[in-house]
Tab-separated table of C-alpha atoms and ligand atoms in Angstrom:
chain	number	residue	atom	x	y	z
A	506	UNK	CA	0.000	0.000	0.000
A	507	UNK	CA	1.305	3.358	-1.068
A	508	UNK	CA	0.610	6.020	1.584
A	509	UNK	CA	1.162	8.743	-1.037
A	510	UNK	CA	-1.540	7.281	-3.265
A	511	UNK	CA	-4.428	9.807	-3.164
A	512	UNK	CA	-6.986	7.128	-4.074
A	513	UNK	CA	-6.114	5.316	-0.852
A	514	UNK	CA	-7.001	8.406	1.121
A	515	UNK	CA	-10.663	7.895	0.238
A	516	UNK	CA	-12.689	6.064	2.923
A	517	UNK	CA	-14.607	2.899	2.059
A	518	UNK	CA	-18.349	2.910	1.387
A	519	UNK	CA	-18.963	1.169	4.714
A	520	UNK	CA	-16.891	3.698	6.641
A	521	UNK	CA	-18.811	6.538	5.048
A	522	UNK	CA	-22.210	4.920	5.674
A	523	UNK	CA	-21.244	4.742	9.347
A	524	UNK	CA	-20.192	8.386	9.576
A	525	UNK	CA	-22.699	10.442	11.632
A	526	UNK	CA	-23.144	13.086	8.962
A	527	UNK	CA	-23.916	10.564	6.206
A	528	UNK	CA	-26.120	8.518	8.550
A	529	UNK	CA	-28.163	11.653	9.321
A	530	UNK	CA	-28.469	12.604	5.631
A	531	UNK	CA	-29.615	9.088	4.690
A	532	UNK	CA	-32.029	8.628	7.609
A	533	UNK	CA	-34.996	6.475	6.631
A	534	UNK	CA	-33.354	5.359	3.405
A	535	UNK	CA	-32.696	1.681	2.604
A	536	UNK	CA	-28.982	0.915	3.042
A	537	UNK	CA	-28.523	-0.182	-0.590
A	538	UNK	CA	-29.917	3.074	-1.893
A	539	UNK	CA	-27.687	5.119	0.438
A	540	UNK	CA	-24.680	2.994	-0.583
A	541	UNK	CA	-25.468	3.775	-4.228
A	542	UNK	CA	-25.276	7.520	-3.579
A	543	UNK	CA	-22.037	7.164	-1.610
A	544	UNK	CA	-20.534	5.112	-4.449
A	545	UNK	CA	-21.630	7.726	-6.965
A	546	UNK	CA	-19.906	10.507	-5.022
A	547	UNK	CA	-16.766	8.408	-4.509
A	548	UNK	CA	-16.638	7.685	-8.243
A	549	UNK	CA	-16.840	11.433	-8.955
A	550	UNK	CA	-13.985	12.052	-6.483
A	551	UNK	CA	-11.833	9.355	-8.120
A	552	UNK	CA	-12.533	10.985	-11.481
A	553	UNK	CA	-11.335	14.321	-10.076
A	554	UNK	CA	-8.247	12.741	-8.563
A	555	UNK	CA	-7.372	11.273	-11.963
A	556	UNK	CA	-7.862	14.648	-13.644
A	557	UNK	CA	-6.229	16.897	-11.039
A	558	UNK	CA	-3.662	14.495	-9.504
A	559	UNK	CA	-3.662	15.930	-5.989
A	560	UNK	CA	-1.466	14.441	-3.228
A	561	UNK	CA	-2.883	12.029	-0.659
A	562	UNK	CA	-2.348	14.743	1.963
A	563	UNK	CA	-4.453	17.162	-0.057
A	564	UNK	CA	-7.318	14.644	-0.258
A	565	UNK	CA	-7.054	13.969	3.482
A	566	UNK	CA	-7.230	17.707	4.101
A	567	UNK	CA	-10.395	18.039	1.978
A	568	UNK	CA	-12.048	15.148	3.725
A	569	UNK	CA	-11.126	16.559	7.150
A	570	UNK	CA	-12.655	19.882	6.016
A	571	UNK	CA	-15.924	18.016	5.458
A	572	UNK	CA	-15.979	18.286	1.658
A	573	UNK	CA	-16.747	14.608	1.061
A	574	UNK	CA	-19.516	14.560	3.664
A	575	UNK	CA	-20.998	17.720	2.136
A	576	UNK	CA	-20.910	16.183	-1.350
A	577	UNK	CA	-22.805	13.111	-0.121
A	578	UNK	CA	-25.290	15.307	1.732
A	579	UNK	CA	-25.866	17.362	-1.415
A	580	UNK	CA	-26.385	14.244	-3.540
A	581	UNK	CA	-28.920	12.811	-1.085
A	582	UNK	CA	-30.667	16.186	-0.787
A	583	UNK	CA	-30.991	16.338	-4.578
A	584	UNK	CA	-32.568	12.878	-4.510
A	585	UNK	CA	-35.044	13.894	-1.816
A	586	UNK	CA	-36.085	16.914	-3.914
A	587	UNK	CA	-36.393	14.930	-7.127
A	588	UNK	CA	-40.035	13.876	-7.120
A	589	UNK	CA	-43.242	15.652	-7.962
A	590	UNK	CA	-44.321	17.780	-5.008
A	591	UNK	CA	-46.602	20.658	-4.208
A	592	UNK	CA	-45.155	24.106	-5.026
A	593	UNK	CA	-46.100	27.735	-4.446
A	594	UNK	CA	-46.713	29.733	-7.590
A	595	UNK	CA	-45.691	33.359	-7.049
A	596	UNK	CA	-44.927	33.846	-10.739
A	597	UNK	CA	-48.203	35.569	-11.598
A	598	UNK	CA	-48.745	33.198	-14.538
A	599	UNK	CA	-52.104	31.653	-13.682
A	600	UNK	CA	-51.992	28.683	-16.071
A	601	UNK	CA	-48.310	27.920	-15.698
A	602	UNK	CA	-47.633	24.702	-17.634
A	603	UNK	CA	-44.377	24.092	-15.743
A	604	UNK	CA	-46.279	24.322	-12.465
A	605	UNK	CA	-49.130	22.032	-13.505
A	606	UNK	CA	-51.605	24.521	-15.028
A	607	UNK	CA	-55.014	24.739	-13.325
A	608	UNK	CA	-55.063	24.104	-9.562
A	609	UNK	CA	-58.144	21.985	-8.865
A	610	UNK	CA	-61.061	23.015	-6.699
A	611	UNK	CA	-60.664	21.265	-3.305
A	612	UNK	CA	-63.852	19.251	-3.957
A	613	UNK	CA	-62.514	18.082	-7.319
A	614	UNK	CA	-59.173	17.153	-5.730
A	615	UNK	CA	-60.972	15.245	-2.962
A	616	UNK	CA	-63.074	13.273	-5.466
A	617	UNK	CA	-59.944	12.457	-7.426
A	618	UNK	CA	-58.168	11.118	-4.324
A	619	UNK	CA	-61.198	9.133	-3.175
A	620	UNK	CA	-61.677	7.355	-6.484
A	621	UNK	CA	-57.956	6.705	-6.885
A	622	UNK	CA	-57.670	4.994	-3.500
A	623	UNK	CA	-60.299	2.322	-4.120
A	624	UNK	CA	-62.545	0.578	-6.605
A	625	UNK	CA	-65.040	2.722	-8.493
A	626	UNK	CA	-67.906	2.475	-10.979
A	627	UNK	CA	-65.568	3.532	-13.761
A	628	UNK	CA	-67.140	1.536	-16.586
A	629	UNK	CA	-70.203	-0.104	-15.136
A	630	UNK	CA	-73.863	0.898	-15.000
A	631	UNK	CA	-75.155	0.513	-11.448
A	632	UNK	CA	-78.722	-0.418	-12.474
A	633	UNK	CA	-78.015	-3.044	-15.114
A	634	UNK	CA	-74.570	-4.087	-13.997
A	635	UNK	CA	-73.550	-3.834	-17.639
A	636	UNK	CA	-70.428	-2.165	-18.964
A	637	UNK	CA	-70.841	1.421	-20.091
A	638	UNK	CA	-68.547	4.159	-21.391
A	639	UNK	CA	-66.332	5.802	-18.829
A	640	UNK	CA	-67.080	9.277	-20.139
A	641	UNK	CA	-70.892	8.916	-20.462
A	642	UNK	CA	-71.380	11.224	-17.488
A	643	UNK	CA	-68.922	13.771	-18.870
A	644	UNK	CA	-70.915	13.764	-22.102
A	645	UNK	CA	-74.161	14.443	-20.207
A	646	UNK	CA	-72.576	17.218	-18.139
A	647	UNK	CA	-71.049	18.861	-21.231
A	648	UNK	CA	-74.412	18.717	-23.002
A	649	UNK	CA	-75.946	20.720	-20.156
A	650	UNK	CA	-73.065	23.106	-19.763
A	651	UNK	CA	-72.274	23.862	-23.400
A	652	UNK	CA	-75.451	22.904	-25.239
A	653	UNK	CA	-73.623	20.292	-27.343
A	654	UNK	CA	-75.251	17.004	-28.384
A	655	UNK	CA	-72.411	14.803	-27.136
A	656	UNK	CA	-68.858	14.851	-25.829
A	657	UNK	CA	-65.913	12.600	-25.142
A	658	UNK	CA	-62.788	13.275	-23.127
A	659	UNK	CA	-59.236	12.068	-23.646
A	660	UNK	CA	-55.844	12.594	-22.027
A	661	UNK	CA	-55.192	16.162	-23.202
A	662	UNK	CA	-56.118	18.515	-25.988
A	663	UNK	CA	-53.179	17.472	-28.148
A	664	UNK	CA	-54.631	13.949	-27.997
A	665	UNK	CA	-58.130	15.300	-28.741
A	666	UNK	CA	-56.948	17.078	-31.903
A	667	UNK	CA	-54.935	14.067	-33.083
A	668	UNK	CA	-57.901	11.786	-32.449
A	669	UNK	CA	-60.355	14.034	-34.319
A	670	UNK	CA	-58.017	14.196	-37.305
A	671	UNK	CA	-57.395	10.433	-37.343
A	672	UNK	CA	-61.082	9.625	-36.914
A	673	UNK	CA	-62.537	12.053	-39.424
A	674	UNK	CA	-59.862	12.612	-42.028
A	675	UNK	CA	-57.356	9.762	-42.135
A	676	UNK	CA	-56.022	9.329	-45.686
A	677	UNK	CA	-57.802	12.454	-46.871
A	678	UNK	CA	-57.285	16.221	-46.917
A	679	UNK	CA	-57.754	18.678	-44.081
A	680	UNK	CA	-58.124	22.299	-45.102
A	681	UNK	CA	-56.399	24.756	-42.746
A	682	UNK	CA	-55.475	28.444	-43.024
A	683	UNK	CA	-51.748	29.306	-43.174
A	684	UNK	CA	-52.497	31.839	-40.450
A	685	UNK	CA	-53.441	28.962	-38.131
A	686	UNK	CA	-50.579	26.627	-38.987
A	687	UNK	CA	-49.050	27.060	-35.546
A	688	UNK	CA	-46.795	25.277	-33.105
A	689	UNK	CA	-48.351	25.053	-29.658
A	690	UNK	CA	-46.263	24.670	-26.511
A	691	UNK	CA	-43.177	22.958	-27.903
A	692	UNK	CA	-43.337	20.136	-30.452
A	693	UNK	CA	-47.117	20.232	-31.051
A	694	UNK	CA	-46.899	21.488	-34.626
A	695	UNK	CA	-50.024	21.295	-36.740
A	696	UNK	CA	-48.281	19.930	-39.896
A	697	UNK	CA	-46.577	17.166	-37.863
A	698	UNK	CA	-49.816	16.312	-36.043
A	699	UNK	CA	-51.639	16.012	-39.376
A	700	UNK	CA	-48.956	13.706	-40.699
A	701	UNK	CA	-49.078	11.591	-37.563
A	702	UNK	CA	-52.843	11.264	-37.861
A	703	UNK	CA	-52.449	10.163	-41.470
A	704	UNK	CA	-54.044	13.290	-42.946
A	705	UNK	CA	-52.945	15.389	-45.872
A	706	UNK	CA	-52.629	19.049	-44.944
A	707	UNK	CA	-54.141	21.413	-47.480
A	708	UNK	CA	-52.910	24.904	-46.594
A	709	UNK	CA	-54.976	27.863	-47.730
A	710	UNK	CA	-54.511	31.642	-47.751
A	711	UNK	CA	-51.464	33.405	-46.328
A	712	UNK	CA	-50.094	33.993	-42.845
A	713	UNK	CA	-51.974	37.273	-42.436
A	714	UNK	CA	-54.990	36.922	-44.732
A	715	UNK	CA	-57.252	33.998	-45.483
A	716	UNK	CA	-60.550	34.681	-47.206
A	717	UNK	CA	-63.664	32.558	-47.586
A	718	UNK	CA	-62.803	32.147	-51.278
A	719	UNK	CA	-59.451	30.569	-50.301
A	720	UNK	CA	-61.330	27.875	-48.397
A	721	UNK	CA	-63.841	27.477	-51.237
A	722	UNK	CA	-61.091	26.966	-53.818
A	723	UNK	CA	-59.407	24.301	-51.698
A	724	UNK	CA	-62.442	22.096	-51.056
A	725	UNK	CA	-62.507	19.128	-53.397
A	726	UNK	CA	-63.023	15.412	-53.825
A	727	UNK	CA	-60.313	14.513	-51.350
A	728	UNK	CA	-61.356	16.924	-48.593
A	729	UNK	CA	-62.558	15.301	-45.362
A	730	UNK	CA	-62.523	18.150	-42.869
A	731	UNK	CA	-62.315	21.906	-42.575
A	732	UNK	CA	-60.257	22.772	-39.493
A	733	UNK	CA	-59.797	26.018	-37.597
A	734	UNK	CA	-57.096	26.284	-34.935
A	735	UNK	CA	-56.899	28.965	-32.263
A	736	UNK	CA	-53.431	30.441	-32.821
A	737	UNK	CA	-52.830	30.301	-29.060
A	738	UNK	CA	-49.841	32.448	-28.088
A	739	UNK	CA	-49.215	33.648	-31.622
A	740	UNK	CA	-50.742	36.835	-33.008
A	741	UNK	CA	-50.662	38.427	-36.435
A	742	UNK	CA	-51.465	42.097	-36.177
A	743	UNK	CA	-51.902	44.862	-38.729
A	744	UNK	CA	-53.079	43.965	-42.220
A	745	UNK	CA	-55.034	40.809	-41.426
A	746	UNK	CA	-58.201	39.092	-42.500
A	747	UNK	CA	-59.843	35.860	-41.530
A	748	UNK	CA	-63.077	34.374	-42.766
A	749	UNK	CA	-66.204	34.618	-40.599
A	750	UNK	CA	-66.726	31.431	-38.650
A	751	UNK	CA	-70.390	31.069	-39.662
A	752	UNK	CA	-69.473	31.460	-43.340
A	753	UNK	CA	-66.680	28.870	-43.138
A	754	UNK	CA	-69.002	26.404	-41.434
A	755	UNK	CA	-71.747	27.015	-44.011
A	756	UNK	CA	-69.224	26.427	-46.781
A	757	UNK	CA	-68.186	23.059	-45.299
A	758	UNK	CA	-71.782	22.003	-44.674
A	759	UNK	CA	-72.725	22.975	-48.225
A	760	UNK	CA	-70.284	20.280	-49.385
A	761	UNK	CA	-71.481	17.777	-46.827
A	762	UNK	CA	-68.232	18.139	-44.839
A	763	UNK	CA	-67.741	18.629	-41.096
A	764	UNK	CA	-66.011	21.693	-39.651
A	765	UNK	CA	-63.919	21.511	-36.491
A	766	UNK	CA	-62.411	24.218	-34.284
A	767	UNK	CA	-59.512	23.563	-31.935
A	768	UNK	CA	-60.151	26.233	-29.310
A	769	UNK	CA	-57.230	25.358	-27.075
A	770	UNK	CA	-58.220	27.168	-23.912
A	771	UNK	CA	-61.962	26.616	-23.981
A	772	UNK	CA	-63.337	29.570	-22.074
A	773	UNK	CA	-66.574	28.699	-20.285
A	774	UNK	CA	-69.186	31.361	-19.764
A	775	UNK	CA	-72.032	29.297	-18.443
A	776	UNK	CA	-73.534	27.837	-15.354
A	777	UNK	CA	-73.754	31.070	-13.404
A	778	UNK	CA	-70.069	31.924	-13.658
A	779	UNK	CA	-69.572	35.646	-14.135
A	780	UNK	CA	-67.871	36.577	-17.411
A	781	UNK	CA	-64.107	36.903	-17.345
A	782	UNK	CA	-64.063	40.346	-18.957
A	783	UNK	CA	-60.314	40.589	-18.466
A	784	UNK	CA	-59.804	37.911	-21.109
A	785	UNK	CA	-60.943	40.158	-23.933
A	786	UNK	CA	-61.869	38.304	-27.087
A	787	UNK	CA	-60.980	34.752	-26.085
A	788	UNK	CA	-63.679	32.620	-27.777
A	789	UNK	CA	-66.037	30.579	-25.604
A	790	UNK	CA	-67.028	26.948	-26.126
A	791	UNK	CA	-70.661	27.967	-26.501
A	792	UNK	CA	-69.816	30.581	-29.125
A	793	UNK	CA	-67.854	27.997	-31.117
A	794	UNK	CA	-70.795	25.583	-31.058
A	795	UNK	CA	-73.152	28.470	-31.808
A	796	UNK	CA	-71.161	29.288	-34.953
A	797	UNK	CA	-72.140	25.786	-36.113
A	798	UNK	CA	-68.895	23.849	-35.725
A	799	UNK	CA	-69.542	20.099	-35.645
A	800	UNK	CA	-66.590	19.331	-33.412
A	801	UNK	CA	-64.875	21.637	-30.906
A	802	UNK	CA	-61.778	20.635	-28.898
A	803	UNK	CA	-60.253	22.263	-25.809
A	804	UNK	CA	-58.115	21.532	-22.747
A	805	UNK	CA	-59.468	20.509	-19.343
A	806	UNK	CA	-56.686	22.282	-17.443
A	807	UNK	CA	-56.623	25.671	-19.114
A	808	UNK	CA	-59.463	28.181	-18.660
A	809	UNK	CA	-61.931	25.441	-17.718
A	810	UNK	CA	-59.968	25.073	-14.469
A	811	UNK	CA	-60.065	21.275	-14.246
A	812	UNK	CA	-57.643	18.345	-14.545
A	813	UNK	CA	-55.459	17.569	-17.528
A	814	UNK	CA	-57.837	16.400	-20.256
A	815	UNK	CA	-58.817	17.025	-23.845
A	816	UNK	CA	-62.537	17.565	-24.320
A	817	UNK	CA	-64.260	16.994	-27.639
A	818	UNK	CA	-67.774	18.436	-27.850
A	819	UNK	CA	-70.140	18.660	-30.799
A	820	UNK	CA	-72.769	16.929	-32.888
A	821	UNK	CA	-73.734	13.370	-31.978
A	822	UNK	CA	-72.922	11.880	-35.365
A	823	UNK	CA	-69.353	13.194	-35.479
A	824	UNK	CA	-68.604	12.550	-31.828
A	825	UNK	CA	-69.716	8.934	-32.362
A	826	UNK	CA	-67.275	8.660	-35.275
A	827	UNK	CA	-64.483	10.059	-33.113
A	828	UNK	CA	-65.266	7.616	-30.301
A	829	UNK	CA	-65.259	4.674	-32.731
A	830	UNK	CA	-61.660	5.391	-33.757
A	831	UNK	CA	-59.274	2.747	-32.320
A	832	UNK	CA	-56.958	5.535	-31.192
A	833	UNK	CA	-59.561	6.590	-28.596
A	834	UNK	CA	-58.707	3.530	-26.493
A	835	UNK	CA	-55.081	4.615	-26.350
A	836	UNK	CA	-55.892	8.169	-25.328
A	837	UNK	CA	-58.677	7.716	-22.788
A	838	UNK	CA	-58.732	9.272	-19.319
A	839	UNK	CA	-58.000	7.409	-16.124
A	840	UNK	CA	-60.480	7.234	-13.246
A	841	UNK	CA	-58.906	10.020	-11.216
A	842	UNK	CA	-58.927	12.441	-14.152
A	843	UNK	CA	-62.566	11.567	-14.807
A	844	UNK	CA	-63.488	12.143	-11.144
A	845	UNK	CA	-61.853	15.588	-11.160
A	846	UNK	CA	-63.344	16.546	-14.511
A	847	UNK	CA	-66.867	15.495	-13.488
A	848	UNK	CA	-66.515	17.474	-10.252
A	849	UNK	CA	-65.286	20.568	-12.110
A	850	UNK	CA	-68.133	20.428	-14.635
A	851	UNK	CA	-70.634	19.901	-11.794
A	852	UNK	CA	-69.322	22.965	-9.952
A	853	UNK	CA	-69.797	25.026	-13.118
A	854	UNK	CA	-73.307	23.643	-13.587
A	855	UNK	CA	-74.157	24.396	-9.955
A	856	UNK	CA	-73.332	28.041	-10.542
A	857	UNK	CA	-70.188	27.710	-8.430
A	858	UNK	CA	-67.769	28.297	-11.299
A	859	UNK	CA	-66.310	31.355	-9.618
A	860	UNK	CA	-65.025	29.126	-6.816
A	861	UNK	CA	-62.713	27.378	-9.274
A	862	UNK	CA	-59.215	28.624	-8.389
A	863	UNK	CA	-58.284	29.473	-11.986
A	864	UNK	CA	-61.281	31.756	-12.409
A	865	UNK	CA	-60.834	33.334	-8.982
A	866	UNK	CA	-57.172	34.128	-9.702
A	867	UNK	CA	-57.927	35.549	-13.142
A	868	UNK	CA	-60.598	37.768	-11.666
A	869	UNK	CA	-58.582	39.030	-8.668
A	870	UNK	CA	-58.673	42.832	-8.664
A	871	UNK	CA	-55.571	45.016	-8.569
A	872	UNK	CA	-56.726	46.251	-5.144
A	873	UNK	CA	-56.834	42.700	-3.846
A	874	UNK	CA	-53.322	41.967	-5.088
A	875	UNK	CA	-52.109	45.137	-3.315
A	876	UNK	CA	-53.805	44.066	-0.077
A	877	UNK	CA	-52.109	40.656	-0.329
A	878	UNK	CA	-48.736	42.366	-0.852
A	879	UNK	CA	-49.351	44.468	2.256
A	880	UNK	CA	-50.283	41.387	4.266
A	881	UNK	CA	-47.089	39.710	3.074
A	882	UNK	CA	-45.007	42.734	4.142
A	883	UNK	CA	-46.600	42.510	7.607
A	884	UNK	CA	-45.884	38.769	7.831
A	885	UNK	CA	-42.278	39.344	6.784
A	886	UNK	CA	-41.927	42.066	9.430
A	887	UNK	CA	-43.137	39.596	12.046
A	888	UNK	CA	-40.341	37.276	10.869
A	889	UNK	CA	-37.781	40.078	11.180
A	890	UNK	CA	-37.526	40.996	7.487
A	891	UNK	CA	-38.071	44.735	6.954
A	892	UNK	CA	-37.378	47.283	4.270
A	893	UNK	CA	-34.124	49.102	5.026
A	894	UNK	CA	-32.879	46.539	7.581
A	895	UNK	CA	-29.831	44.295	6.931
A	896	UNK	CA	-29.517	45.173	3.261
A	897	UNK	CA	-33.128	44.301	2.450
A	898	UNK	CA	-35.194	46.527	0.155
A	899	UNK	CA	-38.922	45.765	-0.038
A	900	UNK	CA	-41.309	47.671	-2.275
A	901	UNK	CA	-44.834	47.137	-3.533
A	902	UNK	CA	-44.747	47.786	-7.274
A	903	UNK	CA	-47.243	47.720	-10.127
A	904	UNK	CA	-47.040	44.596	-12.245
A	905	UNK	CA	-48.786	42.736	-15.047
A	906	UNK	CA	-49.723	39.091	-14.570
A	907	UNK	CA	-50.673	36.696	-17.353
A	908	UNK	CA	-53.350	34.054	-17.961
A	909	UNK	CA	-50.650	31.769	-19.451
A	910	UNK	CA	-50.720	28.531	-21.495
A	911	UNK	CA	-51.504	30.441	-24.663
A	912	UNK	CA	-54.836	31.637	-23.271
A	913	UNK	CA	-55.515	35.262	-24.178
A	914	UNK	CA	-51.797	35.891	-24.949
A	915	UNK	CA	-52.210	39.624	-25.448
A	916	UNK	CA	-53.991	40.060	-22.120
A	917	UNK	CA	-52.111	41.390	-19.089
A	918	UNK	CA	-53.850	41.416	-15.742
A	919	UNK	CA	-52.972	44.591	-13.839
A	920	UNK	CA	-52.003	44.231	-10.198
A	921	UNK	CA	-49.255	44.683	-7.635
A	922	UNK	CA	-46.267	42.588	-6.668
A	923	UNK	CA	-43.698	42.622	-3.905
A	924	UNK	CA	-40.220	43.573	-5.112
A	925	UNK	CA	-37.427	42.185	-2.964
A	926	UNK	CA	-33.748	43.109	-3.152
A	927	UNK	CA	-30.997	41.872	-0.876
A	928	UNK	CA	-27.653	43.718	-0.938
A	929	UNK	CA	-24.947	41.702	-2.649
A	930	UNK	CA	-27.308	39.057	-4.025
A	931	UNK	CA	-28.741	38.851	-7.508
A	932	UNK	CA	-32.485	38.346	-7.989
A	933	UNK	CA	-31.693	35.172	-9.943
A	934	UNK	CA	-29.792	33.702	-6.983
A	935	UNK	CA	-32.697	34.503	-4.654
A	936	UNK	CA	-35.093	32.821	-7.100
A	937	UNK	CA	-32.917	29.692	-7.198
A	938	UNK	CA	-32.762	29.513	-3.395
A	939	UNK	CA	-36.573	29.800	-3.278
A	940	UNK	CA	-36.990	26.967	-5.778
A	941	UNK	CA	-34.758	24.717	-3.693
A	942	UNK	CA	-36.669	25.414	-0.467
A	943	UNK	CA	-39.474	23.350	1.087
A	944	UNK	CA	-42.017	23.919	-0.333
A	945	UNK	CA	-40.456	25.175	-3.567
A	946	UNK	CA	-41.519	28.724	-4.472
A	947	UNK	CA	-41.496	30.099	-8.004
A	948	UNK	CA	-41.207	33.873	-8.370
A	949	UNK	CA	-40.195	36.198	-11.205
A	950	UNK	CA	-36.908	38.030	-11.655
A	951	UNK	CA	-37.122	41.533	-13.055
A	952	UNK	CA	-34.365	44.158	-13.323
A	953	UNK	CA	-32.182	42.110	-11.003
A	954	UNK	CA	-34.853	41.996	-8.283
A	955	UNK	CA	-37.071	39.188	-7.095
A	956	UNK	CA	-40.711	39.866	-7.937
A	957	UNK	CA	-43.286	37.998	-5.842
A	958	UNK	CA	-46.665	38.138	-7.571
A	959	UNK	CA	-49.515	37.374	-5.140
A	960	UNK	CA	-52.111	36.849	-7.899
A	961	UNK	CA	-51.290	33.161	-8.159
A	962	UNK	CA	-51.163	32.422	-4.425
A	963	UNK	CA	-53.832	29.993	-3.280
A	964	UNK	CA	-55.695	30.195	0.007
A	965	UNK	CA	-53.471	29.405	2.967
A	966	UNK	CA	-50.168	29.717	1.132
A	967	UNK	CA	-49.253	33.229	2.319
A	968	UNK	CA	-47.665	32.141	5.571
A	969	UNK	CA	-45.500	29.436	3.991
A	970	UNK	CA	-44.425	31.968	1.367
A	971	UNK	CA	-43.440	34.533	4.018
A	972	UNK	CA	-41.408	31.870	5.843
A	973	UNK	CA	-39.706	30.810	2.595
A	974	UNK	CA	-38.818	34.421	1.755
A	975	UNK	CA	-37.489	35.067	5.255
A	976	UNK	CA	-35.332	31.923	5.092
A	977	UNK	CA	-33.854	32.962	1.769
A	978	UNK	CA	-33.158	36.531	2.928
A	979	UNK	CA	-31.285	35.183	5.961
A	980	UNK	CA	-29.273	33.006	3.538
B	1409	PLP	C1	-52.920	24.250	-25.477
B	1409	PLP	C2	-53.401	23.945	-26.854
B	1409	PLP	C3	-53.328	22.648	-27.363
B	1409	PLP	C4	-52.723	21.533	-26.568
B	1409	PLP	O1	-53.507	21.258	-25.454
B	1409	PLP	P1	-52.941	20.311	-24.265
B	1409	PLP	O2	-54.095	20.159	-23.369
B	1409	PLP	O3	-51.788	21.053	-23.697
B	1409	PLP	O4	-52.522	19.040	-24.892
B	1409	PLP	C5	-53.807	22.420	-28.628
B	1409	PLP	N1	-54.342	23.416	-29.356
B	1409	PLP	C6	-54.429	24.693	-28.903
B	1409	PLP	C7	-55.011	25.747	-29.777
B	1409	PLP	C8	-53.955	24.998	-27.629
B	1409	PLP	O5	-54.026	26.253	-27.173
């Protein structure tokens, strides 16, 4: 054994697993799992020794300084943070895809948990004992809420659009305006989706102008479907023109063809919910059906405020064709999604739509956001964090929050946010520390400051947020 060999200065896995610091970090963890992390860190150290060729004494010094223990602690901490967990959204983006889009109503979340934990009547009729369709109830609820003849629900709206295309237009042409040939949320590109569904894309018009005559000229023997797509977070402004929805639908119907509209967000103005005026011209599901579209698709977890789902509403005949497509089986919802979606639709039908968190957050007034900022300042003061003390600067500033997820992209919701600066620390570093806390908090960074937007805080989260901010300020 060579005492100068730096590799020999590294302790064994067993020695490390017995060290108090490592034992504390790995508490509650099966020994094999902990050993795996220790081995991983040791391997990284050996790699560094090979690259940097330090002396054995140097390695011993680093270990004595606690560097190896800290590296193992950090690796285990990263593992403990790795899974899906609840987070606080202080970003001001209401439908934040990275943060899971629509927070569910507590009743919807409770129904979801209840059904998930046991057996359920997922696909069985209680009177006859016979099998039924898992989304029969969703179809009935949608009929009442939107005035459609029938509906089905699948895993998300991307699945809904793909399914509609495959079911109604496989091997044939789909006519779509060049102004609506968009990519939605990374990798969902209309031309690629068409190809995947086995359809031939027939582009009409130009990016900024598509007239009724463009659609008319494109309809032919091979046409199966006329499709409109909400351009989501893409806008063409200035010299633009698009054909009237009623006229496009009449054109399709005149040729015996169905017309479909992928709405994306699916704004609901029904069931006693007050209109969301702030969302400007975002089309509603009812308006789309009213314009005569045979099939309308939208997300469950955007403006509807429910679980991840893709909802297809429309005329009975076409919905039946969509359901009969073999792809439907591959895209269907699971029982917990169905439970949450049914509960959300029922809340809307009961006139309790304004209780849905998404709608409540979108509707929050600027005055309310200011009051929540003031409450946060008071909570921070109680935790010893004050403007002007120990390098901390706290200000309530005007800000603009966003609906998010491509819903009403040109809409900014006016309100107030809490601006936090700490001397010697960048806003980005504060944001990172917040993300790594328990629970993780997501805020914005603006002009080098941390911007905490209270619009997206849910009931009961204020105190945890104040504690998280105080912890980060103290470093
Ligand atoms: C968001 C969106 C989609 C995709 O919906 P997911 O539910 O995210 O799959 C499709 N089309 C439009 C127009 C959208 O806005």
